[in-house]
Coordinates of C-alpha atoms and ligand atoms in Angstrom, one line a residue:
X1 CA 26.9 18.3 -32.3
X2 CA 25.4 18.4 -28.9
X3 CA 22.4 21.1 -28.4
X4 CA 22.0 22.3 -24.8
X5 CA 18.7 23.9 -23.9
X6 CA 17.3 23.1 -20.8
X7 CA 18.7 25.8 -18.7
X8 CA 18.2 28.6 -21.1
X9 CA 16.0 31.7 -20.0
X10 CA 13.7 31.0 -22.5
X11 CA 13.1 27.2 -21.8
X12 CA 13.1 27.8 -17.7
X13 CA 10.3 30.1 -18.7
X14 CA 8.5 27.4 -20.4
X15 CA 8.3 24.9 -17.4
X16 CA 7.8 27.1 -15.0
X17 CA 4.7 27.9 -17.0
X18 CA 4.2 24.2 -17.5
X19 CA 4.3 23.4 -14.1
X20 CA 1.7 25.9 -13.3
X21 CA 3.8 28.8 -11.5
X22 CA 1.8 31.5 -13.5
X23 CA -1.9 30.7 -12.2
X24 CA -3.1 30.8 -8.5
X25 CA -4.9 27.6 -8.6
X26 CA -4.0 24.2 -8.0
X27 CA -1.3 22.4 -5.6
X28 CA 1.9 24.1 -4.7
X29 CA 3.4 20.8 -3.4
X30 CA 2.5 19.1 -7.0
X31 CA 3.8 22.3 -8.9
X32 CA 7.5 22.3 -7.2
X33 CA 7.4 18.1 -7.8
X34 CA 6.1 18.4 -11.3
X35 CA 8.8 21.6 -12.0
X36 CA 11.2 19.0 -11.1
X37 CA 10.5 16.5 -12.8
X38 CA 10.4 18.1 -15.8
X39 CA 13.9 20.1 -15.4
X40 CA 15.2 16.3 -14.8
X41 CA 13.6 14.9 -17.3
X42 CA 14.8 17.9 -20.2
X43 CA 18.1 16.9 -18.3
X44 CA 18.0 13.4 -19.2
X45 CA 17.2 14.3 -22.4
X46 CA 19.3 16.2 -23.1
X47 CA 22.6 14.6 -21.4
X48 CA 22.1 10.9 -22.8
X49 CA 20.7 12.6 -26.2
X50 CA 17.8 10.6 -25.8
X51 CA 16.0 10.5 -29.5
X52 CA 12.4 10.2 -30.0
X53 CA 11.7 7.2 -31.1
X54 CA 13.3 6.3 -27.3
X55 CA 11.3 9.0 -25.4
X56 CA 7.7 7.3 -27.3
X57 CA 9.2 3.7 -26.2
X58 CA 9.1 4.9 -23.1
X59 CA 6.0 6.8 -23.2
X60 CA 4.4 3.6 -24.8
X61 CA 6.3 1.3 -21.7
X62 CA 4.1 3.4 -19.1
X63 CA 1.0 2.6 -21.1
X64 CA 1.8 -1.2 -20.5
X65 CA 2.8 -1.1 -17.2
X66 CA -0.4 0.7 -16.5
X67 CA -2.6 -2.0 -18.6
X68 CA -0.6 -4.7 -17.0
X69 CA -1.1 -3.0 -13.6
X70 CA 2.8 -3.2 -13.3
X71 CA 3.5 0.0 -11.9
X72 CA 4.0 -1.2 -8.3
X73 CA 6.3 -4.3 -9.2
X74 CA 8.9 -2.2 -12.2
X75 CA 9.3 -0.1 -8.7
X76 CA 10.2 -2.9 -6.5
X77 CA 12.1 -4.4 -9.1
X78 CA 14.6 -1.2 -9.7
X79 CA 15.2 -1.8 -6.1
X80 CA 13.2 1.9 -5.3
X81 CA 10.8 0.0 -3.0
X82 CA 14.2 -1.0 -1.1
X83 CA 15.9 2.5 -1.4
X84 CA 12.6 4.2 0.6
X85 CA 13.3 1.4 3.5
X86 CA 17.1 2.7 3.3
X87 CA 16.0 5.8 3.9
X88 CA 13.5 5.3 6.7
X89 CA 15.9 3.2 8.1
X90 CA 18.6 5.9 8.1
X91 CA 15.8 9.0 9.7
X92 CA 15.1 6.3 12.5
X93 CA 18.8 5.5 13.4
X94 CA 18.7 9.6 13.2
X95 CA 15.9 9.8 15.9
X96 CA 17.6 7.0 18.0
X97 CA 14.7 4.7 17.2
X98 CA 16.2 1.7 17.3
X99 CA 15.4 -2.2 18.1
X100 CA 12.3 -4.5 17.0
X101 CA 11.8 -6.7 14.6
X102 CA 13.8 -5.0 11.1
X103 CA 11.2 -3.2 8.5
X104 CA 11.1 -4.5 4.8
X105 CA 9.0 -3.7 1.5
X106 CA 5.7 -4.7 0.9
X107 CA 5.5 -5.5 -2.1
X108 CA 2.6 -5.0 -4.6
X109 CA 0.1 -7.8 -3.6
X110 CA -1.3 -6.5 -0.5
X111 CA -5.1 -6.4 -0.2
X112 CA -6.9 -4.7 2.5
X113 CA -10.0 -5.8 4.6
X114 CA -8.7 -10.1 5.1
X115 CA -10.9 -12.0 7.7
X116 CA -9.8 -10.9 11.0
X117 CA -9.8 -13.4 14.3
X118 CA -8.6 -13.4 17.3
X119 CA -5.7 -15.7 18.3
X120 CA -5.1 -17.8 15.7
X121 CA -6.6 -18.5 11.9
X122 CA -6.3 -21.0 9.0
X123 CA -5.3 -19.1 6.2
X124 CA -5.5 -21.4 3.5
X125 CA -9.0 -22.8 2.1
X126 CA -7.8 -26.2 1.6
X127 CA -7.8 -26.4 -2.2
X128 CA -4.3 -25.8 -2.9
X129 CA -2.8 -29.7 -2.0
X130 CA 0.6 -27.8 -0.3
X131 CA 2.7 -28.8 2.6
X132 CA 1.2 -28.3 6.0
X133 CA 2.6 -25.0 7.4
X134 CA 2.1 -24.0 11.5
X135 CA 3.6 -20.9 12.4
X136 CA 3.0 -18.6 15.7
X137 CA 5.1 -15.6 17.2
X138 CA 4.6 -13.0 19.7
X139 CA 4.5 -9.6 19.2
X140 CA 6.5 -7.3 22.0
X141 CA 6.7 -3.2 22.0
X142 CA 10.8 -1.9 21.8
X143 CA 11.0 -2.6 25.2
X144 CA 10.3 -6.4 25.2
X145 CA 6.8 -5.9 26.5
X146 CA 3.9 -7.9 25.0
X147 CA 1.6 -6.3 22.9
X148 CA -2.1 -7.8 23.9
X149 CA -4.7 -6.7 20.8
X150 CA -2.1 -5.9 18.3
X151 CA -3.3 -7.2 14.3
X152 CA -1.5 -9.4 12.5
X153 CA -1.8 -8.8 9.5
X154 CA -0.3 -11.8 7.2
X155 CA -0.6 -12.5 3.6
X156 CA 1.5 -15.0 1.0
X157 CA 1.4 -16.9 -2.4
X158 CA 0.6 -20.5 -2.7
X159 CA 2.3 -23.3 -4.3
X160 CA 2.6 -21.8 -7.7
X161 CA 3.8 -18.2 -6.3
X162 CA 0.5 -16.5 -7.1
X163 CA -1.6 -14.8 -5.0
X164 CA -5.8 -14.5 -3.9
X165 CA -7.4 -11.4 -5.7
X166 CA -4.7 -11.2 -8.7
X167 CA -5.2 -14.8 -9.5
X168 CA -8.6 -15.2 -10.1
X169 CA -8.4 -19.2 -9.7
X170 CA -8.0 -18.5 -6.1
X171 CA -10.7 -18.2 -3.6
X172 CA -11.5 -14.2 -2.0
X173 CA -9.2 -13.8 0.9
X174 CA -7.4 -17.4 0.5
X175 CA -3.8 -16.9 1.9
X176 CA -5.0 -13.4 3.5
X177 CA -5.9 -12.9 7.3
X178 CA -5.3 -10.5 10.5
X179 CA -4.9 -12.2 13.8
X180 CA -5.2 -10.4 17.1
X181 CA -3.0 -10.9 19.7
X182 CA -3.9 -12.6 23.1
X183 CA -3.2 -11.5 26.5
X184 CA 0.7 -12.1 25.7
X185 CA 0.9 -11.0 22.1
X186 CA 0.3 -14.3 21.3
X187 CA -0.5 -15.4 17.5
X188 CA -0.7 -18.4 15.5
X189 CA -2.1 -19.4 12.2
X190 CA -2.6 -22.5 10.1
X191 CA -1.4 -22.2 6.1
X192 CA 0.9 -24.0 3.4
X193 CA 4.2 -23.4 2.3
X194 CA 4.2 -20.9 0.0
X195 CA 6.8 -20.7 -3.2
X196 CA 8.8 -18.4 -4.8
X197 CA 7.3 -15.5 -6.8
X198 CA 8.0 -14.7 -10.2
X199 CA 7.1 -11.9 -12.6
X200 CA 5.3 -12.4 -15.4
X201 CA 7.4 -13.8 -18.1
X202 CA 5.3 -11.6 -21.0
X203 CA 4.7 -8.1 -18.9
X204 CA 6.5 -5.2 -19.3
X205 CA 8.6 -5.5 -15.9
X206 CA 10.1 -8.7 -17.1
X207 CA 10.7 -7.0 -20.1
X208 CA 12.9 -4.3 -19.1
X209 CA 14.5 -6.9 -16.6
X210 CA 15.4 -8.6 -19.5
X211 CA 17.1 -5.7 -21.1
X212 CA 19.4 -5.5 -17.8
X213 CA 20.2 -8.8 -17.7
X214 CA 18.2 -9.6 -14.7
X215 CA 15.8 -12.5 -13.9
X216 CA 12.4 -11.2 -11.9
X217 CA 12.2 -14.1 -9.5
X218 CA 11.8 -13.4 -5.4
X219 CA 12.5 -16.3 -2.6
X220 CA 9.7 -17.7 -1.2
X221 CA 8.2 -15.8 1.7
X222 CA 5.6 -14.2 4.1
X223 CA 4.1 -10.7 4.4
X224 CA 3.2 -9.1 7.9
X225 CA 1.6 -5.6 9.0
X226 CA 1.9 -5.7 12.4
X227 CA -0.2 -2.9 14.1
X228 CA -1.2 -1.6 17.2
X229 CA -3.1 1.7 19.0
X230 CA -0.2 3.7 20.0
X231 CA 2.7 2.2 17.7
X232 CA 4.0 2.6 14.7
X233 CA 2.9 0.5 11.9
X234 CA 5.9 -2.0 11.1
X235 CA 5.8 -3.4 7.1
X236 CA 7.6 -6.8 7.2
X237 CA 8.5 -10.4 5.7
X238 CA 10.2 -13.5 6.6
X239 CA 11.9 -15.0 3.5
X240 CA 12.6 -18.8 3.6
X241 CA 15.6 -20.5 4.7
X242 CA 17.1 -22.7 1.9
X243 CA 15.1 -21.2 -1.6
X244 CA 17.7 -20.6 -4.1
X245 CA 16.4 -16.9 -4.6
X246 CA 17.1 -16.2 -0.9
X247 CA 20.1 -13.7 -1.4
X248 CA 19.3 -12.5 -4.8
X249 CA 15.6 -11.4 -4.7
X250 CA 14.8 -9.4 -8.0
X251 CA 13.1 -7.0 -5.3
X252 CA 15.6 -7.0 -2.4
X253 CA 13.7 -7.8 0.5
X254 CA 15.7 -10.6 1.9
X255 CA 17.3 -9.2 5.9
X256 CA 19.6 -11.8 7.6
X257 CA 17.1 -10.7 10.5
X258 CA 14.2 -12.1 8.3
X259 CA 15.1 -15.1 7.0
X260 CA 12.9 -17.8 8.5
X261 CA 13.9 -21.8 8.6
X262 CA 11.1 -23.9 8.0
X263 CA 11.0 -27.7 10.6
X264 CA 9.6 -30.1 7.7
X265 CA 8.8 -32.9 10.3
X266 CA 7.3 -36.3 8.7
X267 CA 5.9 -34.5 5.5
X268 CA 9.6 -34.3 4.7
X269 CA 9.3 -37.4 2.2
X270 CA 6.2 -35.3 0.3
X271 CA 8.8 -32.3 0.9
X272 CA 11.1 -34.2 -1.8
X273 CA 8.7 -35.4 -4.3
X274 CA 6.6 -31.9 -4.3
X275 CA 7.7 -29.5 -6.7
X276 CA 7.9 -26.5 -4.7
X277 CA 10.2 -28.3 -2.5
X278 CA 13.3 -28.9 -4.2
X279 CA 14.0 -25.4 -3.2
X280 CA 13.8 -26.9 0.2
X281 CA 15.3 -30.3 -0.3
Ligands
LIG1 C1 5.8 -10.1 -4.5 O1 5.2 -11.2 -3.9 C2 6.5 -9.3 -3.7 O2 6.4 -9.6 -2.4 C3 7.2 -8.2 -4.2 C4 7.9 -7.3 -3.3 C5 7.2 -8.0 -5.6 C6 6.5 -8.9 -6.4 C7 5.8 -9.9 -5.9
LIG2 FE1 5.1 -11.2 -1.9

C-alpha cells in the first residue's frame, strides 16, 4: 500500500518550520531553496518509495564524494554542469547576445592565481617527456575588434590526464598560466599535448557511473578564461580533433565550434610510438 504524506497540513507545517519560516533570523533566499528542496526531496521519497536503507546509501554517497572531493566532477558527470551552459545559452539568444567564440563548462580542475606574462608563456616545466605543442590565437570583442590586455587564462592535463595541484607528482602551476594579449589580441604559449581525462576508477563518481552504465572518460583538451575590463567573462575549451572520446565525453563539453585539430609535423613518428597518441594516430 502506498502512504502519501508530504502534502498534508500537518507535514507542510513541519518543513516550513524546518526551513526556518517561523524565526526572523537567517537567509530568506536559503529558506525558500532549502523549503524546496525538502518538498522535492519528501516527493521523491515518497513517489519512488524510496526505503531507508536507500536514503542512508545516499546519505553515506555524499560523505564520499565530499572525502573524495568529488562533488564538482558527479555534477559535470550528470551532465548538470552542461544543463547551466544550456541555459545561459538560451537567456543570451533571449537578450540577442549572440556571436564569439561558443561558452563551455569548466570543469572541476581550475586553480586560480597561474603565473601571468605578457604575450606568450611556456606552460609546461619540462618534466613530463610529451609531444611538443605551439598554440597561439587572437582574442576579438563581438564585433571582430582586437582585444589588447585581455588574460588568457589556460590550463590542461599532461600525458597521463592528470592535472598540477590535484596530482601532487606535478610541479605548482605546471600546465597552468594567463597570457595577456598584445597590441592585436595576440597570444601564444608553449606546452605538450595533453590526454584524455578520466575519473577515478575507485571514487564515488565512477561508481555511480558504473551503476548507469557509463564510462567517466573525457577527450583530450584545453581550458580557457578569457577576460577582459569591460566584457563578459567567457568559460571555454577546445577538445582535440581525432581522440576517441571526442563525441562522447562523460561530461559533455565537446562543441563542433570547439573542436581543435592538432598539425603533428616531424614528431609525427614519436606521435605513433607514444602512448597518448594512438588517440591521434
Ligand atoms: C576534467 O578535466 C574536466 O575538464 C571536467 C569537465 C571534468 C573532469 C575532468
Ligand atoms: Fe579538464
Amino acid at each position: 500500500m502506498t502512504v502519501r504524506i508530504a502534502q498534508t497540513v500537518e507535514v507542510q507545517k513541519f518543513f516550513e518550520e524546518a526551513s526556518g519560516f517561523n524565526n526572523d533570523r537567517g537567509s530568506s533566499r536559503m529558506k525558500t531553496v532549502i523549503h524546496r528542496v525538502l518538498n522535492d526531496t519528501a516527493k521523491i521519497i515518497e513517489e519512488l518509495q524510496i526505503t531507508p536503507e536507500e536514503f542512508w546509501k545516499a546519505v553515506n554517497y555524499l560523505n564520499q564524494l565530499g572525502s573524495r572531493q568529488e562533488a564538482g566532477l558527479v555534477v559535470a558527470g550528470l551532465g548538470i554542469e552542461h544543463y547551466l551552459d544550456m541555459l545561459m545559452d538560451a537567456e543570451d539568444e533571449q537578450a540577442g547576445l549572440t556571436g564569439g567564440t561558443p561558452r563551455t563548462i569548466e570543469g572541476p580542475l581550475y586553480v586560480a592565481g597561474a603565473p601571468l606574462s605578457k604575450v606568450e608563456a611556456r606552460l609546461d616545466d619540462g618534466q613530463d617527456a610529451g609531444i611538443p605543442l605551439f598554440m597561439q590565437g587572437r582574442v576579438f570583442d563581438t564585433d571582430g575588434k582586437p582585444l589588447a590586455g585581455a588574460i588568457v587564462d589556460v590550463w590542461h592535463a599532461n600525458t597521463g590526464g592528470t592535472y598540477s595541484y590535484f596530482d601532487p607528482a606535478q610541479s605548482q602551476f605546471n600546465l597552468r598560466r594567463r597570457i595577456e594579449t598584445d597590441a592585436e589580441g595576440r597570444y601564444r604559449f608553449r606546452s605538450i599535448v595533453p590526454s584524455g581525462y578520466g575519473c577515478p576508477p575507485d571514487g564515488p563518481t565512477q561508481q555511480l557511473l558504473d551503476q548507469l552504465g557509463r564510462h567517466g572518460q573525457r577527450p583530450a583538451h584545453i581550458h580557457f578564461f578569457i577576460s577582459a575590463p569591460g566584457h563578459r567573462h567567457l568559460t571555454t575549451q577546445i577538445n582535440l580533433d581525432g581522440d576517441q572520446y571526442l563525441h562522447d565525453d562523460f561530461a559533455y563539453a565537446t562543441r563542433d565550434e570547439l573542436i581543435a585539430r592538432i598539425d603533428f609535423y616531424d614528431d609525427a613518428e614519436r606521435a605513433k610510438a607514444h602512448g597518448v597518441a594512438g588517440r591521434f594516430a
